[in-house]
Short mmCIF file of C-alpha atoms in Angstrom, two decimals:
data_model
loop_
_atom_site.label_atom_id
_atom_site.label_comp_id
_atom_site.label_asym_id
_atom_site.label_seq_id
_atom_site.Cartn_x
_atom_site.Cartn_y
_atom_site.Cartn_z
CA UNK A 13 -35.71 51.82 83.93
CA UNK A 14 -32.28 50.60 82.86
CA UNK A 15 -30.63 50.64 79.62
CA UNK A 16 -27.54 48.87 78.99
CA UNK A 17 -25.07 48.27 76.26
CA UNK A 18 -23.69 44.90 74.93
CA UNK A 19 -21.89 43.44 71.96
CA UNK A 20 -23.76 40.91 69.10
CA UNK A 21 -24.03 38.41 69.13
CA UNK A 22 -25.21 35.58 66.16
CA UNK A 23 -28.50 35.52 68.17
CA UNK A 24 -29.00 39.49 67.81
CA UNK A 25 -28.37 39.17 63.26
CA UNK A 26 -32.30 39.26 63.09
CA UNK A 27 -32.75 41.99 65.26
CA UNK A 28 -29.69 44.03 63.76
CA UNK A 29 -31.58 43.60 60.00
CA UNK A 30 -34.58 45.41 62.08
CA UNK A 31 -32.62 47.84 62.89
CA UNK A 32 -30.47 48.50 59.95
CA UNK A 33 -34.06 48.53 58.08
CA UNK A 34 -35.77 51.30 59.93
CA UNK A 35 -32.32 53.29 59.75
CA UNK A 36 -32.43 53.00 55.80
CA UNK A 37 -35.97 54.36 56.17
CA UNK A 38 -35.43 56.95 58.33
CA UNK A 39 -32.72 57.51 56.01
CA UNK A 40 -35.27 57.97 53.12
CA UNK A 41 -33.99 55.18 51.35
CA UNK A 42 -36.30 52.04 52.53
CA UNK A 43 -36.02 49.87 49.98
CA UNK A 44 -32.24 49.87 49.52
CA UNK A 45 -31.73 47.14 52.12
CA UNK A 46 -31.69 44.23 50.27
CA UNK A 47 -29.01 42.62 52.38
CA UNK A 48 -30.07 39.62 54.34
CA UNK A 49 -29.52 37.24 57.90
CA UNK A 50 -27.50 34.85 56.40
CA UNK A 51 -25.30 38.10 54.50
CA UNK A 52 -25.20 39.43 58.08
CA UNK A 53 -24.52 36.00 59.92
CA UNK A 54 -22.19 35.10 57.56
CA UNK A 55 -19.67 38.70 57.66
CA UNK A 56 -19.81 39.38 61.12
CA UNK A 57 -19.84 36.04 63.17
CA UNK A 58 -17.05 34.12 61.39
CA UNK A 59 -13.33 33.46 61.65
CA UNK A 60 -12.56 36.48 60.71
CA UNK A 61 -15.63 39.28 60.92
CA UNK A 62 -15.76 42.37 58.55
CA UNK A 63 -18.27 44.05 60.94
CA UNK A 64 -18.66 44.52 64.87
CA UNK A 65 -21.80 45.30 66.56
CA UNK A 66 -22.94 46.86 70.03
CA UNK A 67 -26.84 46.04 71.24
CA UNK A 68 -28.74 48.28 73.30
CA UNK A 69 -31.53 47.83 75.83
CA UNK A 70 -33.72 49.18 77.61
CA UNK A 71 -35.40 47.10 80.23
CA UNK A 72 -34.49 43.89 78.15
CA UNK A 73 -35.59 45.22 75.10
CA UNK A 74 -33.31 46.34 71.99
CA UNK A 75 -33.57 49.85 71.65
CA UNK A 76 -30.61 50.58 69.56
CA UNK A 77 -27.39 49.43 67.98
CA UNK A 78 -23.95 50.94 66.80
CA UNK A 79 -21.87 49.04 63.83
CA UNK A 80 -18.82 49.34 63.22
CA UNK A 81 -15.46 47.99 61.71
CA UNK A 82 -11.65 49.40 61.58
CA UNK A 83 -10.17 50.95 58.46
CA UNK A 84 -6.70 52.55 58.40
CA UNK A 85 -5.10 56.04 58.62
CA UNK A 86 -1.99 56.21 56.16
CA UNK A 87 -0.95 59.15 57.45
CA UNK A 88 -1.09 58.07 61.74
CA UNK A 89 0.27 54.36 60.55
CA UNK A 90 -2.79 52.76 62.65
CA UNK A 91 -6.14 51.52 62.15
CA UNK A 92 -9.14 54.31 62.64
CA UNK A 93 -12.25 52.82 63.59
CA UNK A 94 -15.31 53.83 61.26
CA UNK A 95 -18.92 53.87 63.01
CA UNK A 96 -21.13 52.56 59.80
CA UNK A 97 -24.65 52.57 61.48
CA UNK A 98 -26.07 54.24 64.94
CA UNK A 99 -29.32 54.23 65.77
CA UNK A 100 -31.98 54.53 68.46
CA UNK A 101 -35.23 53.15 67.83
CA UNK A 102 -37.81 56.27 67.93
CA UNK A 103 -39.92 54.90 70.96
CA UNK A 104 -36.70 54.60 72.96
CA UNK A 105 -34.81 58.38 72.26
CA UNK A 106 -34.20 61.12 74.77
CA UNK A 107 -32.78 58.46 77.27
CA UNK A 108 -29.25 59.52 76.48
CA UNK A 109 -28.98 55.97 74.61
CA UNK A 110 -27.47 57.37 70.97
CA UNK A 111 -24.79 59.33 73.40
CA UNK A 112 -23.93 56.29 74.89
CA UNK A 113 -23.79 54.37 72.24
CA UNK A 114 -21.18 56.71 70.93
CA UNK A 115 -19.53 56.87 73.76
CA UNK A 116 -18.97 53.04 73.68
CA UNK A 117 -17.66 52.95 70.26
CA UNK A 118 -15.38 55.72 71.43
CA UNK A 119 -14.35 54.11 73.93
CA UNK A 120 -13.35 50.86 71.91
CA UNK A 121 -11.84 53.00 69.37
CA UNK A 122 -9.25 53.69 72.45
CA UNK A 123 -9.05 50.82 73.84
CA UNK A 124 -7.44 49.49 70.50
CA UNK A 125 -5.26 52.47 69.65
CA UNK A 126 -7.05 54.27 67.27
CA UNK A 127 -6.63 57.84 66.63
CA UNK A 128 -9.65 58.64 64.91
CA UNK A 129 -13.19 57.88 64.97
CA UNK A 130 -15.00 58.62 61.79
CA UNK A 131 -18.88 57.78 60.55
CA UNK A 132 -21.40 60.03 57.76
CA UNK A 133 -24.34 62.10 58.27
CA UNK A 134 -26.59 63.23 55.91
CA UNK A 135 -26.56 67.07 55.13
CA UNK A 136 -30.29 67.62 56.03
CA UNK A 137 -29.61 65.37 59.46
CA UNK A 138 -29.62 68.66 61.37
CA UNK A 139 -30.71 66.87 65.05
CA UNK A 140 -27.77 64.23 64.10
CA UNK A 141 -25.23 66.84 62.85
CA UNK A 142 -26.09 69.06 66.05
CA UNK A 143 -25.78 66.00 68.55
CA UNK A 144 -21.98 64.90 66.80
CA UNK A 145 -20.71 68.87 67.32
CA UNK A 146 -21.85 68.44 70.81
CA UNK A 147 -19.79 65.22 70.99
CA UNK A 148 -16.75 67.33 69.89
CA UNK A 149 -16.92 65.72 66.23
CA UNK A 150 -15.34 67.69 63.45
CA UNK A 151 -17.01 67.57 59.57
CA UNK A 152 -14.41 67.03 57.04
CA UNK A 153 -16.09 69.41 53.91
CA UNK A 154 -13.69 69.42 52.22
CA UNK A 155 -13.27 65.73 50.67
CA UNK A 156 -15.96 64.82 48.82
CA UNK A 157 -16.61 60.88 48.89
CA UNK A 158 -16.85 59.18 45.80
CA UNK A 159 -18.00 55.69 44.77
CA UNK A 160 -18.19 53.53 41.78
CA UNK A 161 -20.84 50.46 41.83
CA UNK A 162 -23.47 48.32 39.98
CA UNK A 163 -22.86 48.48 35.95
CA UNK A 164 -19.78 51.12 36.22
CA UNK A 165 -17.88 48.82 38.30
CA UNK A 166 -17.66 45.67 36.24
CA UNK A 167 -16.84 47.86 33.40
CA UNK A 168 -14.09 49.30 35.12
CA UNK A 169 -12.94 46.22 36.35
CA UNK A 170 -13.14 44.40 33.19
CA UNK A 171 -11.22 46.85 31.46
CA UNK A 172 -8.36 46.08 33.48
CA UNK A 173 -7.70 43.11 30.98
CA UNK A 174 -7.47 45.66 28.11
CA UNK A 175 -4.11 46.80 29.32
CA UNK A 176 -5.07 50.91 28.29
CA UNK A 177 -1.96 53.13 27.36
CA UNK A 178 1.01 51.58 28.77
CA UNK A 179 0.29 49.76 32.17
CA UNK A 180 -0.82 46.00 32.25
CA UNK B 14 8.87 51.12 28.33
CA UNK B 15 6.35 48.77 30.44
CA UNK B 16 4.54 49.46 33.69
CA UNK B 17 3.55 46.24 36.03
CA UNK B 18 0.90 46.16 38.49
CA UNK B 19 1.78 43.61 41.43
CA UNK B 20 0.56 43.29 45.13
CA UNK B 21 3.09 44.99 47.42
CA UNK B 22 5.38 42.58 50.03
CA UNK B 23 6.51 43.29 53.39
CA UNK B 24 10.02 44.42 51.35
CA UNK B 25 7.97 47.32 49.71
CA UNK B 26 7.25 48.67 53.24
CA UNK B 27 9.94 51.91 52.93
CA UNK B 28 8.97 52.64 48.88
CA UNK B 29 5.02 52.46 50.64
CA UNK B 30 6.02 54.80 53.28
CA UNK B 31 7.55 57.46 50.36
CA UNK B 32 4.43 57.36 48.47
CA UNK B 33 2.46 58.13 51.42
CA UNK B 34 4.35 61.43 52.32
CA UNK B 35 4.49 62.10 48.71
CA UNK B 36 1.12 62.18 48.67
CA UNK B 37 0.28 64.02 51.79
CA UNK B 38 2.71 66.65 50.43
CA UNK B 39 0.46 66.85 47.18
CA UNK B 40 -2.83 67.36 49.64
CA UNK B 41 -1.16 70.08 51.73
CA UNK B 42 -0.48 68.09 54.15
CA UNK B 43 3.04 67.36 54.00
CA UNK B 44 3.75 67.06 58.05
CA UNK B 45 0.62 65.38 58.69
CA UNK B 46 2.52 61.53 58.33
CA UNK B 47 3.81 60.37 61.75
CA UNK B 48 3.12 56.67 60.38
CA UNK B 49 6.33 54.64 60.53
CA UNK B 50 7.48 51.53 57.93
CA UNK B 51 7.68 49.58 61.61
CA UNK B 52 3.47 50.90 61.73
CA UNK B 53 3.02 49.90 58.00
CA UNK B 54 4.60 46.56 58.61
CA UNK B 55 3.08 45.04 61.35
CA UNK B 56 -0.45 46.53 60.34
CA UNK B 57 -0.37 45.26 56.86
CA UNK B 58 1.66 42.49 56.62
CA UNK B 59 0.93 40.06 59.83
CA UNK B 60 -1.61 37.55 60.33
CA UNK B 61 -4.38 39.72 60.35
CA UNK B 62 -3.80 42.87 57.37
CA UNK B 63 -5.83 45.85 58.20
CA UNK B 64 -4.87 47.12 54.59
CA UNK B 65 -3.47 45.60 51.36
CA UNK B 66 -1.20 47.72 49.00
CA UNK B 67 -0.67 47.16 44.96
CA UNK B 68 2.81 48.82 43.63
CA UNK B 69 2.81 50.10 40.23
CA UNK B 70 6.35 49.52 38.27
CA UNK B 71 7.97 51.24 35.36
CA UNK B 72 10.72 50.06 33.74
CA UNK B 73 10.99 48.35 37.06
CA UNK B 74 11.08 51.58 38.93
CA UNK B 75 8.53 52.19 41.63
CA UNK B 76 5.96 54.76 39.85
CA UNK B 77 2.71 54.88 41.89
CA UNK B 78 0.53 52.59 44.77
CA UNK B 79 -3.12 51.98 45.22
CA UNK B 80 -3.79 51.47 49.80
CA UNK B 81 -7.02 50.01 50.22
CA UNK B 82 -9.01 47.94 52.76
CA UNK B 83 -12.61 46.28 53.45
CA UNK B 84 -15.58 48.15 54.67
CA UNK B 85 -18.85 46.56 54.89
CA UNK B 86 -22.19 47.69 53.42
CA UNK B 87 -25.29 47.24 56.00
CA UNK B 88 -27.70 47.68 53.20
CA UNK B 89 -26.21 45.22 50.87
CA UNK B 90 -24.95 43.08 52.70
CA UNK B 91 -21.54 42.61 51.37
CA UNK B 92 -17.80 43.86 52.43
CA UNK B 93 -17.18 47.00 50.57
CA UNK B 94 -13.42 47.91 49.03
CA UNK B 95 -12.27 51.29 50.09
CA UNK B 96 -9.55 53.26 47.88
CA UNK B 97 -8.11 54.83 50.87
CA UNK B 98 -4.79 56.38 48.85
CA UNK B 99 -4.66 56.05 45.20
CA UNK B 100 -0.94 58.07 43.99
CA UNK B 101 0.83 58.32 41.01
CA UNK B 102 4.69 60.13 41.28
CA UNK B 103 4.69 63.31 39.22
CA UNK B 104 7.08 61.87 37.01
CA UNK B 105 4.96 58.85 35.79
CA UNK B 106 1.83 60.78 35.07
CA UNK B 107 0.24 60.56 31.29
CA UNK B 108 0.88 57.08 30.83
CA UNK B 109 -2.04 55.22 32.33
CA UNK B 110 -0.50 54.07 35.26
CA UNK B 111 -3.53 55.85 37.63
CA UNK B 112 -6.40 54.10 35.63
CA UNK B 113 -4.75 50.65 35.56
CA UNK B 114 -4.32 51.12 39.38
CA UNK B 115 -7.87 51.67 39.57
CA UNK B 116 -9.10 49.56 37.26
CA UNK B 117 -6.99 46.79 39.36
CA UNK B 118 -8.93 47.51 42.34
CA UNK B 119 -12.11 47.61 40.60
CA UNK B 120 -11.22 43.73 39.52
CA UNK B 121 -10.31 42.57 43.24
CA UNK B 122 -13.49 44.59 44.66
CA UNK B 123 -15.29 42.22 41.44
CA UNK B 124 -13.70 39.16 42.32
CA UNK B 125 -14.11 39.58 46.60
CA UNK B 126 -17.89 40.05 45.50
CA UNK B 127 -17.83 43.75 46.57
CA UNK B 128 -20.50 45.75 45.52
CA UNK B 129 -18.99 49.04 45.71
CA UNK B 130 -15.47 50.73 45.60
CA UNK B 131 -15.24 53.87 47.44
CA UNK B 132 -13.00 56.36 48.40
CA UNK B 133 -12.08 60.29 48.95
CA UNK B 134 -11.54 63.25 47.06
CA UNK B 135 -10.52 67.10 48.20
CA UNK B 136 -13.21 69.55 46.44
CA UNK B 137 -9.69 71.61 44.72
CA UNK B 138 -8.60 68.63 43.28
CA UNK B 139 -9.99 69.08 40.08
CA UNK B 140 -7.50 66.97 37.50
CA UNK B 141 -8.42 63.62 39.95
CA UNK B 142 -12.37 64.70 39.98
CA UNK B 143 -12.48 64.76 36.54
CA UNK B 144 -10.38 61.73 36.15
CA UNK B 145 -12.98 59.99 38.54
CA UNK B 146 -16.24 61.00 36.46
CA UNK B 147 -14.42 59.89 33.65
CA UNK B 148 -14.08 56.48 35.11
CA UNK B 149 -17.98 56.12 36.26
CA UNK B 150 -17.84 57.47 39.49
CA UNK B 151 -20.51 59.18 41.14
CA UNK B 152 -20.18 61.83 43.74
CA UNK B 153 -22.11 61.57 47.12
CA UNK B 154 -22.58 65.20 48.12
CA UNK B 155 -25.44 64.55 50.09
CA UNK B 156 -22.75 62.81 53.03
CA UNK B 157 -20.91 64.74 55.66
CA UNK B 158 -17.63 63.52 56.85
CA UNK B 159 -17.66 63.40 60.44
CA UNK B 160 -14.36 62.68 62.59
CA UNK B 161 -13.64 62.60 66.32
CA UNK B 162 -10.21 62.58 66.91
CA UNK B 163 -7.18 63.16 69.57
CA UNK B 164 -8.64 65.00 72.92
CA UNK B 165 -12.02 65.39 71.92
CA UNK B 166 -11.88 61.55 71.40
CA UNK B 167 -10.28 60.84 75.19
CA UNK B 168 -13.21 62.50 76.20
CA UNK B 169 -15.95 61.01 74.89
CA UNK B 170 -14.19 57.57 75.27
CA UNK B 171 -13.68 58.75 79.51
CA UNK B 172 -16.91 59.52 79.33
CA UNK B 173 -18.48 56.26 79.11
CA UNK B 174 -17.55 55.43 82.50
CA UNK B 175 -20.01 58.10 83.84
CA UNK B 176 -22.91 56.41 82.47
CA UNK B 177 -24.56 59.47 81.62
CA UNK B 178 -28.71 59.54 81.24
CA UNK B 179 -30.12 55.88 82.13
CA UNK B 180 -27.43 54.42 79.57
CA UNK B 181 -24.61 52.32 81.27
#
């Protein structure tokens, strides 16, 4: 019994939509996934990807994945890399395959100078929350995160050809 | 008296740098910049950007910036834009120079086919909160920030190497 950790590739997008899917659910949300294989093929396997993946498996079977892309600290002056989705398929936890996965993107996040790993958990996540203190992760309470989509984003950005107040 | 919006050059690399520690100063955190303009140039401005930077002008006087990057939404499927530093110098304040910077990005996260535009708040700040729900935001309370970071983020990266559980 061997488990072992690899990056995507443009073979794996059908399997990573699995798993992004039963995170979502497990996430209480399934039906927000409306994102598809091409979306997926498309953003993370061209000339220049927006995403990066890690596979793993367990005896030759995926069992998990970690996805991930780089964002930047102002403040260091280098990229940060920021851990989007982890999961471990239920049938495959306890094997230490979540830590590993961690430890992988970790380990990446080194490899390419980055002084910071960051990712979200939700606040009733307490196995999750427990598992990242254990990993020596730090929550950051104090910044709330905000977001603007769907109908309040085109109205914001259309009013940007109203010129408001003084600035064009 | 006219403020300009424009995308920031390589040139704009120093002003960048002063609106960073600016703001850093204004979140209590003035020592926390070690980034350098020789960091902010060759991560934003060579043949692959990690970020991309709008200046704001008054009277053809630097008066505020808007940092931002791509993130990437499993669910949707789509890159994401992420407000990572949105600033506004004391002195420029009251004329609408913060919500055309934001409206700005709003339009590029519109045209890039972005489905969201996120970013950060601190829980004190109430002027920008306020500002923010004023502008459609919503507030996503439910999320923990978690970071790994310096040591604790040697060690989990070393760690990998000890293929810990079944997990190599």
């Amino acid at each position: 019994m061997a488990s072992t950790i690899r990056p995507a590739t443009a073979a794996d997008v059908p399997q990573i939509l699995i798993f992004i899917r039963a995170l979502a659910a497990y996430e209480r949300e399934p039906d927000a996934v409306t994102a598809t294989a091409e979306d997926l093929l498309r953003h993370g396997f061209g000339p220049t990807p927006f995403y990066f993946c890690l596979i793993a498996e367990h005896d030759g079977t995926p069992a998990g994945f970690a996805f991930y892309f780089f964002n930047y600290s102002t403040w260091v002056g280098r990229p940060g890399l920021y851990l989007e989705d982890l999961f471990v398929h239920p049938e495959f936890r306890g094997l230490g395959i979540g830590k590993a996965l961690l430890q992988r993107v970790a380990a990446i996040a080194v490899e390419n100078g980055c002084p910071r790993l960051q990712w979200e958990v939700l606040d009733w996540n307490t196995p999750a929350i427990d598992f990242y203190s254990a990993m020596g992760a730090e929550f950051l309470d104090s910044w709330r995160n905000v977001r603007v989509s769907g109908d309040a984003l085109h109205r914001l950005a259309g009013a940007s050809s109203d010129k408001p107040g003084a600035a064009q």
